[in-house]
XYZ file of C-alpha atoms in Angstrom:
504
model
C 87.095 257.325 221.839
C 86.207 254.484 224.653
C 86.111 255.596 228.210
C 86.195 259.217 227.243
C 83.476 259.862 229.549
C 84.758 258.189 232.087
C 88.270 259.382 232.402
C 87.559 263.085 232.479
C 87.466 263.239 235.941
C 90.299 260.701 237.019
C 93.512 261.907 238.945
C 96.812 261.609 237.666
C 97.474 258.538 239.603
C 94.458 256.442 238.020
C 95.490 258.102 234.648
C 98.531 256.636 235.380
C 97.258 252.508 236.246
C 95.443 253.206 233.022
C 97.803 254.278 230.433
C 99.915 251.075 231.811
C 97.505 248.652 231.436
C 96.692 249.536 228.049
C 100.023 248.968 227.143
C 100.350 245.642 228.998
C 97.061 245.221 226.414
C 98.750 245.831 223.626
C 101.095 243.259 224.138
C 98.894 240.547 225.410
C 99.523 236.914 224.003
C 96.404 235.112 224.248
C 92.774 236.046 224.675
C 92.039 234.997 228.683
C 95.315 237.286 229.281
C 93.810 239.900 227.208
C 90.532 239.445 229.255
C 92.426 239.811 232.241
C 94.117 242.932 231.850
C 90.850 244.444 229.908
C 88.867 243.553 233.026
C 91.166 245.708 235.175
C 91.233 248.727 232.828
C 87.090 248.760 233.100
C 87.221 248.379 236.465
C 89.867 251.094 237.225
C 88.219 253.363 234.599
C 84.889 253.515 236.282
C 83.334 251.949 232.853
C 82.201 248.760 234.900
C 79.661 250.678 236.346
C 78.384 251.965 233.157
C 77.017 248.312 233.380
C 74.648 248.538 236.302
C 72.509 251.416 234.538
C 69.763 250.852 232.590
C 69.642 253.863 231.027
C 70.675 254.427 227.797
C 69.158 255.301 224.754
C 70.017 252.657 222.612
C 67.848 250.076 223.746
C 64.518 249.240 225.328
C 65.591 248.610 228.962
C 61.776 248.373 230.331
C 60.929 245.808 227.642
C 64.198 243.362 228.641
C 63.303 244.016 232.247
C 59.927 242.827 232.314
C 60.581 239.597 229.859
C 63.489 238.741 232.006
C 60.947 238.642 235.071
C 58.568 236.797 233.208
C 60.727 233.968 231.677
C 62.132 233.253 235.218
C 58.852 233.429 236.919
C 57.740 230.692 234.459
C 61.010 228.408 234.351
C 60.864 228.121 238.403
C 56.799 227.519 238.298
C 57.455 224.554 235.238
C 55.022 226.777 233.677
C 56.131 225.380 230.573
C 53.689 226.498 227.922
C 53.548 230.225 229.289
C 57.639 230.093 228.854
C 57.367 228.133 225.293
C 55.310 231.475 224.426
C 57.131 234.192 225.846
C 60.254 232.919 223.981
C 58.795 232.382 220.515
C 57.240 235.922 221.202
C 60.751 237.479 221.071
C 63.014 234.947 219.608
C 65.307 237.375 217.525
C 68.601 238.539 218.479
C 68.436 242.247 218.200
C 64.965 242.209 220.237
C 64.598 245.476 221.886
C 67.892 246.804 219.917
C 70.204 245.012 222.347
C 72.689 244.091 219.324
C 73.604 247.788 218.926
C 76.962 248.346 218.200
C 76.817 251.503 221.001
C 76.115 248.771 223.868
C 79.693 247.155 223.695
C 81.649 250.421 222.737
C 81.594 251.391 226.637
C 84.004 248.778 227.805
C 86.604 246.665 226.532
C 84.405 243.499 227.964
C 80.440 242.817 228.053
C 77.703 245.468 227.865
C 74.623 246.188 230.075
C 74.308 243.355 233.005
C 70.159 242.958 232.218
C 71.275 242.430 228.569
C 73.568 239.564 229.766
C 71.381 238.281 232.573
C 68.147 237.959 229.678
C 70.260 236.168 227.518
C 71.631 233.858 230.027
C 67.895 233.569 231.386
C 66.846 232.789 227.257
C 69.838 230.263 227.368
C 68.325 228.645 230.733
C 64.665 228.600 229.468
C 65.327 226.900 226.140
C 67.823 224.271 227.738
C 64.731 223.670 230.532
C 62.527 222.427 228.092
C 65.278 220.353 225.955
C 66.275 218.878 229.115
C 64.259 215.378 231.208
C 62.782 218.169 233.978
C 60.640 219.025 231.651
C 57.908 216.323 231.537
C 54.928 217.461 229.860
C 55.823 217.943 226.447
C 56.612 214.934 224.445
C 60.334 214.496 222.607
C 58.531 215.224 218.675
C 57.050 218.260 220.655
C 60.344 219.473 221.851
C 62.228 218.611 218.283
C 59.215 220.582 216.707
C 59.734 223.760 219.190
C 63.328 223.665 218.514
C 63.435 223.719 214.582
C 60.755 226.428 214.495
C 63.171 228.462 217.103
C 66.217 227.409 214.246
C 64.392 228.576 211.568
C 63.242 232.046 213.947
C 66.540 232.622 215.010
C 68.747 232.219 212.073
C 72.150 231.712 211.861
C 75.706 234.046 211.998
C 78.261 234.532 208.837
C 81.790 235.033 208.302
C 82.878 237.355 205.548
C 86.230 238.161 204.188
C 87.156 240.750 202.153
C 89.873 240.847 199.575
C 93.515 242.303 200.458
C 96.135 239.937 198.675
C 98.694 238.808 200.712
C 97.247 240.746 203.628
C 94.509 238.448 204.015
C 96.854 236.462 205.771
C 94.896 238.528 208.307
C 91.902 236.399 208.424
C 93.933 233.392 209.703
C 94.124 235.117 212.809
C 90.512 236.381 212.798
C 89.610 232.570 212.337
C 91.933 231.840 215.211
C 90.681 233.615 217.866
C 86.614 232.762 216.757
C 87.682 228.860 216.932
C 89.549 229.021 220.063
C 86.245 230.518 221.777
C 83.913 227.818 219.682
C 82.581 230.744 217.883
C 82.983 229.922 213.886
C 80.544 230.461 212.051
C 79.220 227.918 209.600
C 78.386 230.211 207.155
C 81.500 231.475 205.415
C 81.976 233.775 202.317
C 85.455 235.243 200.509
C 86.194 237.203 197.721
C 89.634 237.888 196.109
C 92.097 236.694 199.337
C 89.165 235.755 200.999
C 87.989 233.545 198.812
C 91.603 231.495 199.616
C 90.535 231.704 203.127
C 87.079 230.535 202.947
C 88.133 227.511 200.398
C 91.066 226.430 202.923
C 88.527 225.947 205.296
C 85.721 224.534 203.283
C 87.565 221.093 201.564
C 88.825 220.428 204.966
C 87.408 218.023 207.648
C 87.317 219.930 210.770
C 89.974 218.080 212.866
C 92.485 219.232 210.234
C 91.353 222.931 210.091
C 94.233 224.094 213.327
C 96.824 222.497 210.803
C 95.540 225.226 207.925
C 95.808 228.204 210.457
C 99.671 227.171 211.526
C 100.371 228.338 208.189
C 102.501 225.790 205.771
C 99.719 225.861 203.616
C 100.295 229.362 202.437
C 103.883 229.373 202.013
C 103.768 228.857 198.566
C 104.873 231.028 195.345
C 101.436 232.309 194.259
C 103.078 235.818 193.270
C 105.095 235.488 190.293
C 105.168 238.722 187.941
C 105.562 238.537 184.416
C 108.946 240.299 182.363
C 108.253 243.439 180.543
C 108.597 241.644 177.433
C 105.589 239.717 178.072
C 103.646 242.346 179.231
C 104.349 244.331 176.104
C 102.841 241.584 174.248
C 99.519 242.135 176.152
C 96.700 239.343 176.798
C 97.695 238.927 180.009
C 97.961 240.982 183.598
C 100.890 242.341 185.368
C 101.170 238.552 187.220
C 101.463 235.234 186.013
C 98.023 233.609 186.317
C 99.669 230.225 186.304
C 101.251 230.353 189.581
C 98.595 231.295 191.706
C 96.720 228.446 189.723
C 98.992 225.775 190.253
C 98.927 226.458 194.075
C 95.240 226.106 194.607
C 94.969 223.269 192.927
C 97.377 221.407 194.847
C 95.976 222.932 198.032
C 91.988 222.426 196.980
C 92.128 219.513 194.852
C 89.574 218.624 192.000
C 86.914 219.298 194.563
C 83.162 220.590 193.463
C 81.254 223.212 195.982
C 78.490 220.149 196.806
C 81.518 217.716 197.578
C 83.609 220.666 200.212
C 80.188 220.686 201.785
C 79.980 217.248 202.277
C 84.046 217.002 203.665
C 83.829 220.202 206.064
C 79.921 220.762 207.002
C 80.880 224.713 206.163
C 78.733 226.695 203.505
C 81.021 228.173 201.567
C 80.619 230.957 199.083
C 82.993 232.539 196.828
C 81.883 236.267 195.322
C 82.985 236.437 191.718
C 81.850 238.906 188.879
C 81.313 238.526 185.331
C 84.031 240.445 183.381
C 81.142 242.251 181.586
C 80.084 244.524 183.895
C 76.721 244.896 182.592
C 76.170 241.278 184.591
C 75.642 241.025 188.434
C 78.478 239.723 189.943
C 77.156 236.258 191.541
C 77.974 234.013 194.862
C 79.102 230.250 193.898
C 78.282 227.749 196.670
C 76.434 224.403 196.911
C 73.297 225.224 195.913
C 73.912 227.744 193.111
C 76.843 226.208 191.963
C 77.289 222.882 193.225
C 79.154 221.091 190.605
C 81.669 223.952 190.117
C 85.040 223.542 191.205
C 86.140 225.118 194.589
C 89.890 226.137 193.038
C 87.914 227.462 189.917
C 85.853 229.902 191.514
C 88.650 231.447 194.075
C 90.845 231.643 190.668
C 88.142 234.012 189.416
C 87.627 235.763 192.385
C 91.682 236.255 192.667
C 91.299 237.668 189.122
C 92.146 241.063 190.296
C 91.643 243.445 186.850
C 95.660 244.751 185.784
C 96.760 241.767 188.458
C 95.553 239.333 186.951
C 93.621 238.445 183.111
C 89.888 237.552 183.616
C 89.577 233.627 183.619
C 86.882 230.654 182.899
C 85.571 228.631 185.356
C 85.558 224.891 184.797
C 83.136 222.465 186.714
C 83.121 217.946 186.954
C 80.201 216.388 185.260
C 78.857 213.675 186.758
C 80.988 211.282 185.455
C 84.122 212.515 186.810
C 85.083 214.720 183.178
C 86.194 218.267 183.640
C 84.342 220.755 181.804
C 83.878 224.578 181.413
C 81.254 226.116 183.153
C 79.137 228.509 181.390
C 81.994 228.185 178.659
C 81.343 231.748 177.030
C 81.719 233.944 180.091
C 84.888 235.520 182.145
C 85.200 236.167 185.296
C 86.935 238.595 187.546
C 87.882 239.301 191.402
C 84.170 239.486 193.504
C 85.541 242.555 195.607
C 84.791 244.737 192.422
C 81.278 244.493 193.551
C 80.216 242.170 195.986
C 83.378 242.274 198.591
C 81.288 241.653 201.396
C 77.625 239.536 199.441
C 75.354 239.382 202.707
C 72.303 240.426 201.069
C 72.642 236.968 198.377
C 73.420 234.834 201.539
C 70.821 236.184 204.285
C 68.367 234.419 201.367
C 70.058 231.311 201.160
C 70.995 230.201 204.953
C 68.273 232.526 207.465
C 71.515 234.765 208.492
C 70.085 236.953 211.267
C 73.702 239.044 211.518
C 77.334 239.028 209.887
C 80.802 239.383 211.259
C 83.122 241.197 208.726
C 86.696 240.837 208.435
C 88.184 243.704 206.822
C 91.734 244.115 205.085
C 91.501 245.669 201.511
C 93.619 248.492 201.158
C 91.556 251.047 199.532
C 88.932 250.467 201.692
C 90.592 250.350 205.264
C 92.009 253.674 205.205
C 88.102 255.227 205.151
C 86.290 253.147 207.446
C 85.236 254.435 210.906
C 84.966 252.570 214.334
C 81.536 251.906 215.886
C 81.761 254.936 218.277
C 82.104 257.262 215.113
C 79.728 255.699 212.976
C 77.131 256.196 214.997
C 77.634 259.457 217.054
C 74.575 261.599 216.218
C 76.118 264.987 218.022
C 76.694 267.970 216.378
C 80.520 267.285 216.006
C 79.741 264.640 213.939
C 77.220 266.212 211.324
C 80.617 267.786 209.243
C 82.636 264.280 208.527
C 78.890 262.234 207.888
C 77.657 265.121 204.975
C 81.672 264.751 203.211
C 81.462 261.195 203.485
C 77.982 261.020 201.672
C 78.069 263.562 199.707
C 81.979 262.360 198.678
C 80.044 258.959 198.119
C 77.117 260.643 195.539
C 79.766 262.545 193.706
C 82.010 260.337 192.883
C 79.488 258.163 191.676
C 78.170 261.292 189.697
C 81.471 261.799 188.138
C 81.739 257.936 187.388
C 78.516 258.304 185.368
C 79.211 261.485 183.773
C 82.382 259.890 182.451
C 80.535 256.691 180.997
C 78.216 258.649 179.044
C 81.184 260.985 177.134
C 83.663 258.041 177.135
C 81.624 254.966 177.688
C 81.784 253.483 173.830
C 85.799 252.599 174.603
C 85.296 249.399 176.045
C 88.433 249.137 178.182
C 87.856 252.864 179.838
C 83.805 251.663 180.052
C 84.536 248.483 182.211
C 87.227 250.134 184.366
C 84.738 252.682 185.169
C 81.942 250.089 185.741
C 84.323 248.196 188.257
C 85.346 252.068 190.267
C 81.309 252.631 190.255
C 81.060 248.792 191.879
C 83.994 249.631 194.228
C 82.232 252.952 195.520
C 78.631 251.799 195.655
C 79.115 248.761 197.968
C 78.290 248.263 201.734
C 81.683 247.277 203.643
C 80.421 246.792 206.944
C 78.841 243.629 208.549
C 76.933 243.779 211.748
C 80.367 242.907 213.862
C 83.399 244.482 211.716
C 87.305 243.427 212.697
C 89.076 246.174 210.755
C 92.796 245.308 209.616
C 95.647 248.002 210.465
C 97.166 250.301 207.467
C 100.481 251.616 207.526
C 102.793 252.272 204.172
C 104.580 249.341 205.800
C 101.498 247.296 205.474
C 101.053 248.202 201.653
C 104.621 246.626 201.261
C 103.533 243.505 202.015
C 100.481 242.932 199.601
C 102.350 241.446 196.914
C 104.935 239.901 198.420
C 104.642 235.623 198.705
C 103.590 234.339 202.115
C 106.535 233.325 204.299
C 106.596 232.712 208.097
C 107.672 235.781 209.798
C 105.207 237.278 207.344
C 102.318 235.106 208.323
C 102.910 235.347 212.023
C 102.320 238.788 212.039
C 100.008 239.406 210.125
C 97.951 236.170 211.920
C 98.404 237.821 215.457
C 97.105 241.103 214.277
C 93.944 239.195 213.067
C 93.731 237.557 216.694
C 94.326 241.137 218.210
C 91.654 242.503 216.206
C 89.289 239.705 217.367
C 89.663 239.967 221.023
C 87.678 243.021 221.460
C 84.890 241.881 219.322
C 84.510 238.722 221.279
C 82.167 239.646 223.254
C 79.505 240.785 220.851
C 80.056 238.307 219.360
C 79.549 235.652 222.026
C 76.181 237.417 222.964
C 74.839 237.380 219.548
C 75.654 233.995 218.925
C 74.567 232.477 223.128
C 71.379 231.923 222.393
C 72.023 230.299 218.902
C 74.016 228.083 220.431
C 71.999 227.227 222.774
C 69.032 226.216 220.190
C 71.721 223.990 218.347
C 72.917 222.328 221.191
C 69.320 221.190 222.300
C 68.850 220.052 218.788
C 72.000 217.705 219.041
C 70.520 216.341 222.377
C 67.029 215.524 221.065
C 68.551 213.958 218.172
C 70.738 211.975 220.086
C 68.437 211.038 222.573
C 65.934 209.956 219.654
C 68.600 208.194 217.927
C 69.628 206.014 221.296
C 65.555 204.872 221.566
C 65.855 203.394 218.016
C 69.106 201.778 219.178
C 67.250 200.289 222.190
C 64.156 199.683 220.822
C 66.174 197.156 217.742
C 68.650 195.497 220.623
C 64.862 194.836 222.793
C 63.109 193.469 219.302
C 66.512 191.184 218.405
C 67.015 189.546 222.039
């Protein structure tokens, strides 16, 4: 629990401030108020001072210490060269472990102060040598430094998981990033998510605050089918023609390489082969670029009972709709690759992942930083059930398939439970939806307002906390990015210059 070490000793009267302000938290409307009123509750806790001591043992304080020296040292000498050095030396954004998840479970905002002073002093190094103070390296020397420090660095993801109607959730998670110029570029979905990610990816980015007011989603996409049809079979418990019609009218005939194109967002939508024999795969721009956006999230909302398995249909180059690899079916990603970092970190240099987390069989079981990663005796009891739980239910899964495995409808259900239980739901930074039997009520209902309000602001609420992992992993990203846009800029105004010189 946060601040359990701290409070232990507190009198009733500080108790008191405390229990207050955490409600005045809970009910916070924006993020700078929730900032606010978090500040105060570290302070008043005595977890602000947790800051000022370097020791802890889940990072290398000496190490940050002495490159923090160092990289100032050579900034205020223009040592320029030395500094160029020392940063490609440690350019990563876990160096010495300061990423751990341990470092911002202490207080509600920031971690260690000589983890936030090195990254600020990283931050004021790189933008040194981007910036006209630094004369002795040419601009094609600076562009080169920067895209090797790109390419070192890598790049953050967003990934949503599944959840139905309560990935409404992730509109709110979304929210909150783009309000602190925090998105992501890298974005993946399956199942729910897969809506969420597509929104985002055919739009152009000054239309992107219209998507998360909502109108977008108020559609029908729930429609389930009479008994009668049921009974007739081929077919799942909801009409796949619903949810169809309303992605195509809110994606369009658009292929993965022309979303790219619109929004500048990768995009990546998990789906799964119905036979589960085949990996379940990741459509985007480069492994799928001719594939229809609305196609894949159809197959990746293809929920088995929920929905029937569907075909995915892609546009030739001349504009003609056709099926894409016309002999396969697909069904929902989350079956076995909710959360498909591992495909991505190949494709785009990802050095970490944010996860946003709403299915409802998987919720209930995860565990907040602070538990995951106690290592006390306490703790030994609820890790060996959760592993062991893990190993036999994947035991029993196998077991099954061999006795049972030649019925083909009892072998794939079984193969999709074995995906389900074998997967890694956590990202590096995880925003964890609420569960309540209140909360399974709404998974199947159609999006309306009130609906999406609430389930939006629980997303934001979610965020806030996070934000400031977040913003340290991603500082010194930004920072590289930024001096990339000014060099390019800069080189692009010469040319400018150099054609208006050669035409007067």
């Amino acid at each position: 629990m946060l601040f359990q070490e701290f409070i232990q000793d507190m009198n009733p009267h500080q108790a008191y401030r405390i229990k207050k302000l955490k409600r005045q938290l809970e009910h916070a409307e924006s993020y700078a108020e929730w900032k606010s009123i978090a500040l105060k509750i570290d302070q008043e806790s005595g977890a602000q001072e947790w800051k000022y001591d370097n020791c802890s043992p889940y990072f290398d304080a000496e190490m940050i210490s002495y490159r923090l020296k160092l990289l100032k040292r050579y900034r205020y000498q223009h040592r320029t060269r030395d500094l160029m050095y020392l940063l490609r030396e440690g350019l990563t954004y876990d160096i010495a472990n300061i990423a751990h998840p341990m470092l911002f479970a202490a207080t509600y905002v920031g971690t260690k102060t000589i983890i936030e002073d090195y990254i600020e002093e990283v931050s004021a190094s790189l933008a040194f040598i981007a910036s006209e103070a630094c004369e002795c390296l040419s601009h094609q020397e600076k562009m080169d430094f920067f895209k090797h420090c790109e390419k070192a660095y890598g790049q953050p993801a967003l990934m949503f998981s599944g959840g139905a109607t309560l990935g409404l959730f992730h509109t709110g998670v979304c929210k909150a990033l783009l309000e602190q110029d925090l998105m992501p570029k890298v974005l993946s979905g399956s199942s729910a998510g897969a809506i969420m990610t597509a929104m985002l990816g055919v739009s152009n980015p000054e239309n992107i605050s219209k998507i998360l007011n909502g109108e977008n989603f108020f559609s029908e996409a729930f429609h389930f089918r009479k008994l009668g049809d049921l009974l007739k079979g081929n077919g799942g418990v909801a009409d796949v023609k619903y949810l169809k019609k309303f992605l195509v009218e809110n994606l369009g005939n658009v292929t993965f390489d022309e979303a790219f194109k619109q929004s500048g967002l990768y995009i990546n939508v998990a789906v799964a082969p119905y036979d589960a024999s085949q990996e379940a795969r990741i459509m985007n721009t480069y492994t799928s670029p001719d594939l229809l956006v609305w196609s894949a999230v159809l197959a990746s909302c293809a929920v088995p009972i929920l929905f029937p398995p569907v075909k995915l249909t892609s546009k030739r180059y001349d504009g003609e709709l056709t099926p894409y690899m016309a002999t396969t079916r697909w069904v929902d990603g989350s079956v076995r690759s909710d959360f498909p970092q591992q495909k991505m970190a190949r494709l785009y240099n990802l050095n970490y992942s944010i996860a946003s987390q709403v299915n409802p069989h998987i919720v209930p079981f995860m565990q907040d930083d602070v538990s995951r990663f106690r290592r006390d005796m306490l703790s030994w009891p609820e890790r060996i059930i959760r592993r062991q739980g893990k190993v036999i239910a994947k035991g029993v899964m196998d077991f099954t398939r061999e006795r049972v495995g030649k019925v083909p409808s009892i072998r794939r259900l079984l193969d999709h439970g074995y995906g389900v239980v074998d997967q890694r739901y956590y990202g590096d930074v995880n925003i964890i939806g609420r569960y309540s039997l209140r909360h399974y009520s709404y998974m199947l209902q159609n999006p309306r307002p009130h609906l999406f309000k609430l389930l939006q602001r629980e997303g934001e609420r979610a965020t806030w906390p996070k934000i400031s992992s977040i913003e340290t992993h991603a500082r010194i990203g930004k920072t590289i990015q930024h001096a990339l846009e000014l060099l390019n800029y800069q080189q692009l105004h010469r040319q400018e210059t150099h054609v208006q010189v050669h035409t007067a």
